[in-house]
Amino acid sequence: MDTEAKPSERDRSSAPEKAPEEGSRSLRIPEPPTTVISWRRTAALGAVCAVFVLLLSNYVVQPFLIPSGSMEPTLRVGDRVLVNKLAYRSGSVPRRGDVVVFDGTGSFVQEPPQENPVAGLMHSVAASLGLTEPAQTDYVKRVVGVGGDRVVCCDKRGRIEVNGRPVVEDYLHHGDAPSQVRFDIVVPDGTLWMMGDHRSNSRDSRDHLGEPGGGMVPVDMVIGRVDWIGWPPSRLGSLPDSAALAAVRSSGGGHG
């Protein structure tokens, strides 16, 4: 009779595994290159974000760096404003009193400056993100006259008149006269008469009266309306409202 106890299944399962024989090699699964994958994902995410921001800037809201003091005190040098590019879609047009960004090619600038195409593209991208000054052909001014308006400087009290109504311009820079340049013009349909709020420090429609186009800016050259100040934080908010031009009626009797 065999008296030697046979090992049970539990004993066999709990028995220590045999050490690998000397000379045998254990197989190791290589770790995935997590660093490379992480960098690729980061780069892809960055590219997607950049494309999204550029699309947003081109079609919806564009940051715009204010390069000069021509719109003080409403806008100051170094302000980053947000230009609403949807403001004049679906048949809407600029109204008197709107502060707008526009391309002055053909009105304020007869011949755009020549520049290196690659440098120009890089500058355009940076400007569209508000990282650098805008193109030399881009301007920010206030709409004072729309198509059909008669704009005159000035009445006996030194005020600008639009369609015979004197305008009390509460947005003007302190100490500035409405204009030192005398003019009496009728704005052609489809164009705008633009002026800066800092009249003594603004090159605007008045400075181009004797040039082709007479200083009038075509409506289709307007990039968008300035609705908000996005930087610096101390000036964050929407543009101050002004009722200065709200009471002006068009030459035909309707509101413009």
Short mmCIF file of N, CA, C and O in Angstrom, two decimals, residues 62-179:
data_model
loop_
_atom_site.label_atom_id
_atom_site.label_comp_id
_atom_site.label_asym_id
_atom_site.label_seq_id
_atom_site.Cartn_x
_atom_site.Cartn_y
_atom_site.Cartn_z
N GLN A 62 -12.94 89.52 -35.17
CA GLN A 62 -11.51 89.70 -35.37
C GLN A 62 -10.92 90.66 -34.35
O GLN A 62 -11.40 91.78 -34.20
N PRO A 63 -9.87 90.22 -33.64
CA PRO A 63 -9.15 91.17 -32.78
C PRO A 63 -8.43 92.21 -33.66
O PRO A 63 -7.95 91.89 -34.74
N PHE A 64 -8.36 93.44 -33.18
CA PHE A 64 -7.75 94.52 -33.95
C PHE A 64 -6.99 95.42 -32.99
O PHE A 64 -7.57 95.93 -32.02
N LEU A 65 -5.70 95.59 -33.24
CA LEU A 65 -4.84 96.42 -32.39
C LEU A 65 -4.93 97.87 -32.84
O LEU A 65 -4.68 98.18 -34.02
N ILE A 66 -5.29 98.75 -31.93
CA ILE A 66 -5.40 100.19 -32.27
C ILE A 66 -3.98 100.78 -32.34
O ILE A 66 -3.26 100.83 -31.34
N PRO A 67 -3.57 101.25 -33.53
CA PRO A 67 -2.18 101.68 -33.70
C PRO A 67 -1.93 103.16 -33.45
O PRO A 67 -0.78 103.59 -33.36
N SER A 68 -2.99 103.98 -33.37
CA SER A 68 -2.78 105.42 -33.25
C SER A 68 -3.83 106.04 -32.34
O SER A 68 -4.77 105.37 -31.91
N GLY A 69 -3.67 107.33 -32.08
CA GLY A 69 -4.59 108.04 -31.20
C GLY A 69 -5.70 108.76 -31.93
O GLY A 69 -6.34 109.64 -31.35
N SER A 70 -5.98 108.39 -33.18
CA SER A 70 -6.97 109.13 -33.97
C SER A 70 -8.40 108.95 -33.48
O SER A 70 -9.28 109.72 -33.84
N MET A 71 -8.63 107.93 -32.62
CA MET A 71 -9.99 107.69 -32.12
C MET A 71 -10.09 107.95 -30.62
O MET A 71 -11.07 107.56 -29.99
N GLU A 72 -9.11 108.62 -30.04
CA GLU A 72 -9.19 108.97 -28.62
C GLU A 72 -10.29 110.01 -28.40
O GLU A 72 -10.53 110.85 -29.26
N PRO A 73 -11.00 109.94 -27.28
CA PRO A 73 -10.78 109.06 -26.13
C PRO A 73 -11.52 107.73 -26.22
O PRO A 73 -11.39 106.90 -25.34
N THR A 74 -12.31 107.53 -27.29
CA THR A 74 -13.09 106.29 -27.40
C THR A 74 -12.18 105.07 -27.43
O THR A 74 -12.41 104.08 -26.72
N LEU A 75 -11.13 105.14 -28.25
CA LEU A 75 -10.15 104.06 -28.36
C LEU A 75 -8.76 104.63 -28.17
O LEU A 75 -8.45 105.70 -28.72
N ARG A 76 -7.94 103.92 -27.41
CA ARG A 76 -6.59 104.40 -27.11
C ARG A 76 -5.55 103.52 -27.79
O ARG A 76 -5.81 102.38 -28.14
N VAL A 77 -4.35 104.10 -27.94
CA VAL A 77 -3.25 103.35 -28.54
C VAL A 77 -2.98 102.09 -27.70
O VAL A 77 -2.86 102.16 -26.48
N GLY A 78 -2.90 100.95 -28.37
CA GLY A 78 -2.63 99.69 -27.69
C GLY A 78 -3.87 98.92 -27.31
O GLY A 78 -3.77 97.75 -26.91
N ASP A 79 -5.05 99.54 -27.41
CA ASP A 79 -6.28 98.78 -27.15
C ASP A 79 -6.41 97.64 -28.15
O ASP A 79 -6.06 97.80 -29.34
N ARG A 80 -6.91 96.51 -27.67
CA ARG A 80 -7.31 95.43 -28.57
C ARG A 80 -8.84 95.42 -28.60
O ARG A 80 -9.48 95.18 -27.57
N VAL A 81 -9.38 95.73 -29.77
CA VAL A 81 -10.83 95.74 -29.89
C VAL A 81 -11.27 94.49 -30.64
O VAL A 81 -10.49 93.84 -31.33
N LEU A 82 -12.55 94.15 -30.48
CA LEU A 82 -13.12 93.00 -31.17
C LEU A 82 -14.07 93.52 -32.25
O LEU A 82 -15.03 94.24 -31.95
N VAL A 83 -13.77 93.17 -33.48
CA VAL A 83 -14.52 93.65 -34.63
C VAL A 83 -15.58 92.62 -35.01
O VAL A 83 -15.25 91.48 -35.35
N ASN A 84 -16.83 93.02 -34.94
CA ASN A 84 -17.95 92.15 -35.25
C ASN A 84 -18.13 92.09 -36.77
O ASN A 84 -18.63 93.03 -37.38
N LYS A 85 -17.76 90.95 -37.36
CA LYS A 85 -17.86 90.81 -38.81
C LYS A 85 -19.24 90.36 -39.28
O LYS A 85 -19.50 90.30 -40.48
N LEU A 86 -20.11 90.05 -38.35
CA LEU A 86 -21.47 89.66 -38.69
C LEU A 86 -22.44 90.83 -38.63
O LEU A 86 -23.62 90.68 -38.93
N ALA A 87 -21.93 92.00 -38.21
CA ALA A 87 -22.81 93.15 -37.97
C ALA A 87 -23.54 93.61 -39.23
O ALA A 87 -24.68 94.07 -39.16
N TYR A 88 -22.88 93.49 -40.39
CA TYR A 88 -23.47 94.00 -41.62
C TYR A 88 -23.78 92.90 -42.62
O TYR A 88 -23.77 93.12 -43.83
N ARG A 89 -24.04 91.72 -42.09
CA ARG A 89 -24.50 90.63 -42.96
C ARG A 89 -26.02 90.71 -43.08
O ARG A 89 -26.69 91.43 -42.38
N SER A 90 -26.56 89.96 -44.00
CA SER A 90 -28.01 89.85 -44.20
C SER A 90 -28.65 91.20 -44.50
O SER A 90 -29.74 91.52 -44.02
N GLY A 91 -27.95 92.01 -45.29
CA GLY A 91 -28.54 93.26 -45.75
C GLY A 91 -28.35 94.45 -44.85
O GLY A 91 -28.74 95.57 -45.22
N SER A 92 -27.79 94.27 -43.66
CA SER A 92 -27.56 95.40 -42.77
C SER A 92 -26.42 96.27 -43.30
O SER A 92 -25.51 95.77 -43.96
N VAL A 93 -26.48 97.56 -43.01
CA VAL A 93 -25.45 98.49 -43.47
C VAL A 93 -24.99 99.35 -42.30
O VAL A 93 -25.71 99.51 -41.31
N PRO A 94 -23.80 99.93 -42.40
CA PRO A 94 -23.33 100.83 -41.34
C PRO A 94 -24.27 102.01 -41.14
O PRO A 94 -24.85 102.53 -42.09
N ARG A 95 -24.40 102.43 -39.89
CA ARG A 95 -25.26 103.56 -39.52
C ARG A 95 -24.41 104.71 -38.99
O ARG A 95 -23.27 104.49 -38.56
N ARG A 96 -24.95 105.88 -39.02
CA ARG A 96 -24.23 107.03 -38.46
C ARG A 96 -23.90 106.75 -37.00
O ARG A 96 -24.76 106.31 -36.24
N GLY A 97 -22.69 107.07 -36.63
CA GLY A 97 -22.26 106.86 -35.26
C GLY A 97 -21.52 105.55 -35.04
O GLY A 97 -20.82 105.41 -34.02
N ASP A 98 -21.64 104.59 -35.96
CA ASP A 98 -20.92 103.33 -35.81
C ASP A 98 -19.42 103.57 -35.91
O ASP A 98 -18.95 104.37 -36.74
N VAL A 99 -18.66 102.86 -35.08
CA VAL A 99 -17.21 102.84 -35.21
C VAL A 99 -16.86 101.57 -35.97
O VAL A 99 -17.21 100.46 -35.54
N VAL A 100 -16.19 101.73 -37.09
CA VAL A 100 -15.95 100.58 -37.97
C VAL A 100 -14.47 100.48 -38.36
O VAL A 100 -13.73 101.47 -38.33
N VAL A 101 -14.09 99.27 -38.71
CA VAL A 101 -12.77 99.01 -39.30
C VAL A 101 -13.00 98.77 -40.79
O VAL A 101 -13.94 98.05 -41.17
N PHE A 102 -12.19 99.39 -41.63
CA PHE A 102 -12.38 99.25 -43.07
C PHE A 102 -11.04 99.22 -43.79
O PHE A 102 -10.00 99.65 -43.26
N ASP A 103 -11.08 98.71 -45.00
CA ASP A 103 -9.92 98.70 -45.89
C ASP A 103 -9.96 99.99 -46.70
O ASP A 103 -10.89 100.22 -47.47
N GLY A 104 -8.95 100.81 -46.52
CA GLY A 104 -8.92 102.12 -47.18
C GLY A 104 -8.33 102.12 -48.56
O GLY A 104 -8.13 103.20 -49.14
N THR A 105 -8.10 100.95 -49.15
CA THR A 105 -7.55 100.89 -50.50
C THR A 105 -8.53 101.53 -51.49
O THR A 105 -9.70 101.18 -51.53
N GLY A 106 -8.03 102.49 -52.24
CA GLY A 106 -8.87 103.17 -53.22
C GLY A 106 -9.56 104.40 -52.68
O GLY A 106 -10.14 105.16 -53.46
N SER A 107 -9.52 104.61 -51.37
CA SER A 107 -10.15 105.81 -50.79
C SER A 107 -9.14 106.59 -49.96
O SER A 107 -8.80 107.73 -50.27
N PHE A 108 -8.62 105.97 -48.90
CA PHE A 108 -7.60 106.61 -48.08
C PHE A 108 -6.20 106.31 -48.59
O PHE A 108 -5.27 107.06 -48.33
N VAL A 109 -6.04 105.19 -49.28
CA VAL A 109 -4.75 104.79 -49.85
C VAL A 109 -4.98 104.47 -51.32
O VAL A 109 -5.72 103.53 -51.64
N GLN A 110 -4.38 105.24 -52.21
CA GLN A 110 -4.61 105.02 -53.63
C GLN A 110 -3.81 103.83 -54.15
O GLN A 110 -4.31 103.04 -54.96
N GLU A 111 -2.58 103.66 -53.67
CA GLU A 111 -1.75 102.54 -54.10
C GLU A 111 -1.18 101.84 -52.86
O GLU A 111 -0.37 102.44 -52.13
N PRO A 112 -1.59 100.60 -52.58
CA PRO A 112 -1.07 99.88 -51.41
C PRO A 112 0.44 99.71 -51.51
O PRO A 112 0.98 99.52 -52.60
N PRO A 113 1.15 99.80 -50.39
CA PRO A 113 2.61 99.62 -50.40
C PRO A 113 3.00 98.21 -50.82
O PRO A 113 2.30 97.24 -50.50
N GLN A 114 4.09 98.10 -51.55
CA GLN A 114 4.59 96.80 -51.97
C GLN A 114 5.34 96.14 -50.82
O GLN A 114 6.07 96.79 -50.08
N GLU A 115 5.18 94.82 -50.67
CA GLU A 115 5.88 94.11 -49.62
C GLU A 115 6.14 92.68 -50.03
O GLU A 115 5.52 92.17 -50.97
N ASN A 116 7.09 92.04 -49.35
CA ASN A 116 7.40 90.64 -49.62
C ASN A 116 6.16 89.78 -49.36
O ASN A 116 5.54 89.90 -48.31
N PRO A 117 5.78 88.90 -50.32
CA PRO A 117 4.56 88.11 -50.15
C PRO A 117 4.56 87.24 -48.89
O PRO A 117 3.54 87.14 -48.20
N VAL A 118 5.69 86.62 -48.59
CA VAL A 118 5.76 85.75 -47.41
C VAL A 118 5.64 86.58 -46.14
O VAL A 118 4.87 86.26 -45.22
N ALA A 119 6.40 87.68 -46.08
CA ALA A 119 6.33 88.55 -44.91
C ALA A 119 4.94 89.15 -44.78
O ALA A 119 4.40 89.29 -43.67
N GLY A 120 4.32 89.48 -45.91
CA GLY A 120 2.98 90.04 -45.88
C GLY A 120 1.96 89.04 -45.35
O GLY A 120 1.07 89.41 -44.58
N LEU A 121 2.12 87.76 -45.75
CA LEU A 121 1.20 86.74 -45.26
C LEU A 121 1.34 86.53 -43.76
O LEU A 121 0.34 86.44 -43.03
N MET A 122 2.59 86.48 -43.29
CA MET A 122 2.83 86.30 -41.85
C MET A 122 2.28 87.48 -41.05
O MET A 122 1.68 87.31 -39.99
N HIS A 123 2.49 88.68 -41.58
CA HIS A 123 1.98 89.87 -40.88
C HIS A 123 0.46 89.87 -40.87
O HIS A 123 -0.17 90.24 -39.87
N SER A 124 -0.15 89.43 -41.98
CA SER A 124 -1.60 89.39 -42.06
C SER A 124 -2.19 88.43 -41.04
O SER A 124 -3.20 88.74 -40.39
N VAL A 125 -1.54 87.26 -40.88
CA VAL A 125 -2.02 86.28 -39.90
C VAL A 125 -1.89 86.84 -38.48
O VAL A 125 -2.82 86.75 -37.68
N ALA A 126 -0.72 87.44 -38.19
CA ALA A 126 -0.50 88.00 -36.86
C ALA A 126 -1.48 89.14 -36.57
O ALA A 126 -2.02 89.27 -35.47
N ALA A 127 -1.73 89.98 -37.59
CA ALA A 127 -2.66 91.10 -37.40
C ALA A 127 -4.09 90.61 -37.20
O ALA A 127 -4.85 91.20 -36.42
N SER A 128 -4.46 89.52 -37.89
CA SER A 128 -5.82 89.00 -37.75
C SER A 128 -6.07 88.43 -36.36
O SER A 128 -7.22 88.28 -35.94
N LEU A 129 -4.99 88.12 -35.64
CA LEU A 129 -5.12 87.63 -34.27
C LEU A 129 -4.89 88.74 -33.25
O LEU A 129 -4.89 88.49 -32.05
N GLY A 130 -4.66 89.97 -33.72
CA GLY A 130 -4.46 91.10 -32.83
C GLY A 130 -3.09 91.11 -32.17
O GLY A 130 -2.90 91.78 -31.15
N LEU A 131 -2.13 90.40 -32.77
CA LEU A 131 -0.80 90.30 -32.17
C LEU A 131 0.13 91.41 -32.63
O LEU A 131 1.17 91.63 -32.01
N THR A 132 -0.20 92.06 -33.72
CA THR A 132 0.63 93.14 -34.23
C THR A 132 -0.26 94.20 -34.87
O THR A 132 -1.47 94.01 -34.98
N GLU A 133 0.34 95.31 -35.26
CA GLU A 133 -0.44 96.39 -35.86
C GLU A 133 -1.09 95.92 -37.16
O GLU A 133 -0.55 95.07 -37.87
N PRO A 134 -2.25 96.47 -37.48
CA PRO A 134 -2.95 96.04 -38.70
C PRO A 134 -2.20 96.48 -39.95
O PRO A 134 -1.23 97.23 -39.89
N ALA A 135 -2.68 96.02 -41.09
CA ALA A 135 -2.10 96.42 -42.37
C ALA A 135 -2.19 97.93 -42.53
O ALA A 135 -3.09 98.58 -41.97
N GLN A 136 -1.28 98.48 -43.32
CA GLN A 136 -1.25 99.93 -43.51
C GLN A 136 -2.48 100.46 -44.22
O GLN A 136 -2.75 101.67 -44.21
N THR A 137 -3.25 99.57 -44.82
CA THR A 137 -4.47 100.00 -45.52
C THR A 137 -5.72 99.85 -44.65
O THR A 137 -6.82 100.19 -45.11
N ASP A 138 -5.58 99.35 -43.43
CA ASP A 138 -6.73 99.18 -42.54
C ASP A 138 -6.86 100.37 -41.59
O ASP A 138 -5.87 100.82 -41.00
N TYR A 139 -8.08 100.87 -41.42
CA TYR A 139 -8.33 102.04 -40.59
C TYR A 139 -9.52 101.78 -39.66
O TYR A 139 -10.37 100.93 -39.95
N VAL A 140 -9.56 102.54 -38.57
CA VAL A 140 -10.73 102.53 -37.70
C VAL A 140 -11.20 103.97 -37.53
O VAL A 140 -10.43 104.84 -37.13
N LYS A 141 -12.46 104.24 -37.88
CA LYS A 141 -13.03 105.59 -37.82
C LYS A 141 -14.51 105.48 -37.45
O LYS A 141 -15.10 104.41 -37.38
N ARG A 142 -15.11 106.65 -37.27
CA ARG A 142 -16.55 106.72 -36.98
C ARG A 142 -17.31 107.16 -38.23
O ARG A 142 -16.89 108.07 -38.94
N VAL A 143 -18.44 106.51 -38.46
CA VAL A 143 -19.30 106.89 -39.59
C VAL A 143 -20.07 108.15 -39.21
O VAL A 143 -20.84 108.16 -38.25
N VAL A 144 -19.85 109.22 -39.97
CA VAL A 144 -20.55 110.48 -39.72
C VAL A 144 -21.64 110.71 -40.77
O VAL A 144 -22.70 111.27 -40.48
N GLY A 145 -21.39 110.27 -42.00
CA GLY A 145 -22.38 110.42 -43.06
C GLY A 145 -22.54 109.15 -43.85
O GLY A 145 -21.55 108.45 -44.11
N VAL A 146 -23.79 108.81 -44.23
CA VAL A 146 -24.07 107.64 -45.07
C VAL A 146 -24.60 108.14 -46.41
O VAL A 146 -24.78 109.35 -46.62
N GLY A 147 -24.83 107.20 -47.33
CA GLY A 147 -25.24 107.57 -48.68
C GLY A 147 -26.45 108.49 -48.71
O GLY A 147 -27.48 108.22 -48.08
N GLY A 148 -26.33 109.61 -49.44
CA GLY A 148 -27.41 110.58 -49.55
C GLY A 148 -27.32 111.73 -48.57
O GLY A 148 -28.00 112.75 -48.74
N ASP A 149 -26.48 111.62 -47.53
CA ASP A 149 -26.36 112.67 -46.52
C ASP A 149 -25.59 113.87 -47.07
O ASP A 149 -24.63 113.72 -47.84
N ARG A 150 -25.99 115.04 -46.60
CA ARG A 150 -25.19 116.24 -46.82
C ARG A 150 -24.51 116.59 -45.50
O ARG A 150 -25.17 116.82 -44.49
N VAL A 151 -23.18 116.59 -45.51
CA VAL A 151 -22.38 116.86 -44.31
C VAL A 151 -21.65 118.18 -44.52
O VAL A 151 -20.95 118.36 -45.52
N VAL A 152 -21.82 119.08 -43.56
CA VAL A 152 -21.28 120.44 -43.70
C VAL A 152 -20.48 120.80 -42.46
O VAL A 152 -20.88 120.50 -41.34
N CYS A 153 -19.37 121.44 -42.67
CA CYS A 153 -18.62 122.05 -41.58
C CYS A 153 -18.39 123.52 -41.92
O CYS A 153 -17.78 123.83 -42.93
N CYS A 154 -18.81 124.39 -41.09
CA CYS A 154 -19.56 124.11 -39.86
C CYS A 154 -20.63 125.16 -39.74
O CYS A 154 -20.64 126.14 -40.49
N ASP A 155 -21.52 125.05 -38.74
CA ASP A 155 -22.53 126.08 -38.55
C ASP A 155 -21.92 127.26 -37.78
O ASP A 155 -20.71 127.29 -37.49
N LYS A 156 -22.72 128.25 -37.42
CA LYS A 156 -22.20 129.45 -36.76
C LYS A 156 -21.59 129.16 -35.40
O LYS A 156 -20.76 129.93 -34.91
N ARG A 157 -21.98 128.06 -34.78
CA ARG A 157 -21.43 127.69 -33.48
C ARG A 157 -20.30 126.66 -33.61
O ARG A 157 -19.86 126.10 -32.62
N GLY A 158 -19.84 126.41 -34.84
CA GLY A 158 -18.71 125.52 -35.05
C GLY A 158 -19.06 124.05 -35.04
O GLY A 158 -18.17 123.21 -34.97
N ARG A 159 -20.35 123.71 -35.14
CA ARG A 159 -20.77 122.32 -35.11
C ARG A 159 -20.93 121.77 -36.53
O ARG A 159 -21.32 122.49 -37.45
N ILE A 160 -20.66 120.48 -36.68
CA ILE A 160 -20.92 119.82 -37.95
C ILE A 160 -22.43 119.64 -38.11
O ILE A 160 -23.14 119.36 -37.15
N GLU A 161 -22.90 119.83 -39.33
CA GLU A 161 -24.30 119.61 -39.64
C GLU A 161 -24.45 118.41 -40.57
O GLU A 161 -23.66 118.25 -41.52
N VAL A 162 -25.42 117.56 -40.29
CA VAL A 162 -25.76 116.45 -41.17
C VAL A 162 -27.21 116.61 -41.57
O VAL A 162 -28.11 116.61 -40.70
N ASN A 163 -27.46 116.81 -42.85
CA ASN A 163 -28.81 117.05 -43.38
C ASN A 163 -29.51 118.21 -42.67
O ASN A 163 -30.70 118.17 -42.36
N GLY A 164 -28.70 119.26 -42.41
CA GLY A 164 -29.24 120.47 -41.82
C GLY A 164 -29.38 120.44 -40.31
O GLY A 164 -29.76 121.45 -39.71
N ARG A 165 -29.07 119.32 -39.68
CA ARG A 165 -29.20 119.23 -38.23
C ARG A 165 -27.81 119.31 -37.59
O ARG A 165 -26.93 118.50 -37.90
N PRO A 166 -27.59 120.27 -36.67
CA PRO A 166 -26.30 120.34 -35.98
C PRO A 166 -26.12 119.14 -35.06
O PRO A 166 -27.07 118.67 -34.44
N VAL A 167 -24.88 118.66 -34.98
CA VAL A 167 -24.57 117.47 -34.19
C VAL A 167 -23.68 117.86 -33.02
O VAL A 167 -22.61 118.45 -33.21
N VAL A 168 -24.12 117.54 -31.82
CA VAL A 168 -23.31 117.75 -30.62
C VAL A 168 -22.53 116.46 -30.38
O VAL A 168 -23.07 115.48 -29.86
N GLU A 169 -21.28 116.46 -30.74
CA GLU A 169 -20.47 115.23 -30.73
C GLU A 169 -19.80 115.05 -29.36
O GLU A 169 -18.70 115.52 -29.12
N ASP A 170 -20.47 114.32 -28.48
CA ASP A 170 -19.97 114.13 -27.12
C ASP A 170 -18.77 113.19 -27.05
O ASP A 170 -18.13 113.08 -26.00
N TYR A 171 -18.43 112.54 -28.15
CA TYR A 171 -17.31 111.60 -28.17
C TYR A 171 -16.00 112.26 -28.59
O TYR A 171 -14.95 111.60 -28.60
N LEU A 172 -16.01 113.54 -28.92
CA LEU A 172 -14.79 114.21 -29.38
C LEU A 172 -13.73 114.30 -28.27
O LEU A 172 -14.06 114.40 -27.09
N HIS A 173 -12.48 114.30 -28.70
CA HIS A 173 -11.36 114.49 -27.78
C HIS A 173 -11.47 115.86 -27.14
O HIS A 173 -11.81 116.85 -27.80
N HIS A 174 -11.19 115.90 -25.83
CA HIS A 174 -11.32 117.16 -25.09
C HIS A 174 -10.44 118.24 -25.72
O HIS A 174 -9.25 118.05 -25.97
N GLY A 175 -11.04 119.39 -25.99
CA GLY A 175 -10.31 120.52 -26.55
C GLY A 175 -10.32 120.58 -28.06
O GLY A 175 -9.90 121.59 -28.63
N ASP A 176 -10.80 119.51 -28.72
CA ASP A 176 -10.82 119.50 -30.18
C ASP A 176 -12.06 120.23 -30.72
O ASP A 176 -13.15 120.09 -30.16
N ALA A 177 -11.86 120.96 -31.81
CA ALA A 177 -12.99 121.50 -32.55
C ALA A 177 -13.52 120.39 -33.46
O ALA A 177 -12.77 119.48 -33.84
N PRO A 178 -14.78 120.43 -33.83
CA PRO A 178 -15.31 119.41 -34.74
C PRO A 178 -14.51 119.28 -36.02
O PRO A 178 -14.36 118.19 -36.56
N SER A 179 -13.99 120.38 -36.52
CA SER A 179 -13.11 120.33 -37.69
C SER A 179 -12.52 121.71 -37.94
O SER A 179 -13.22 122.73 -37.81
#
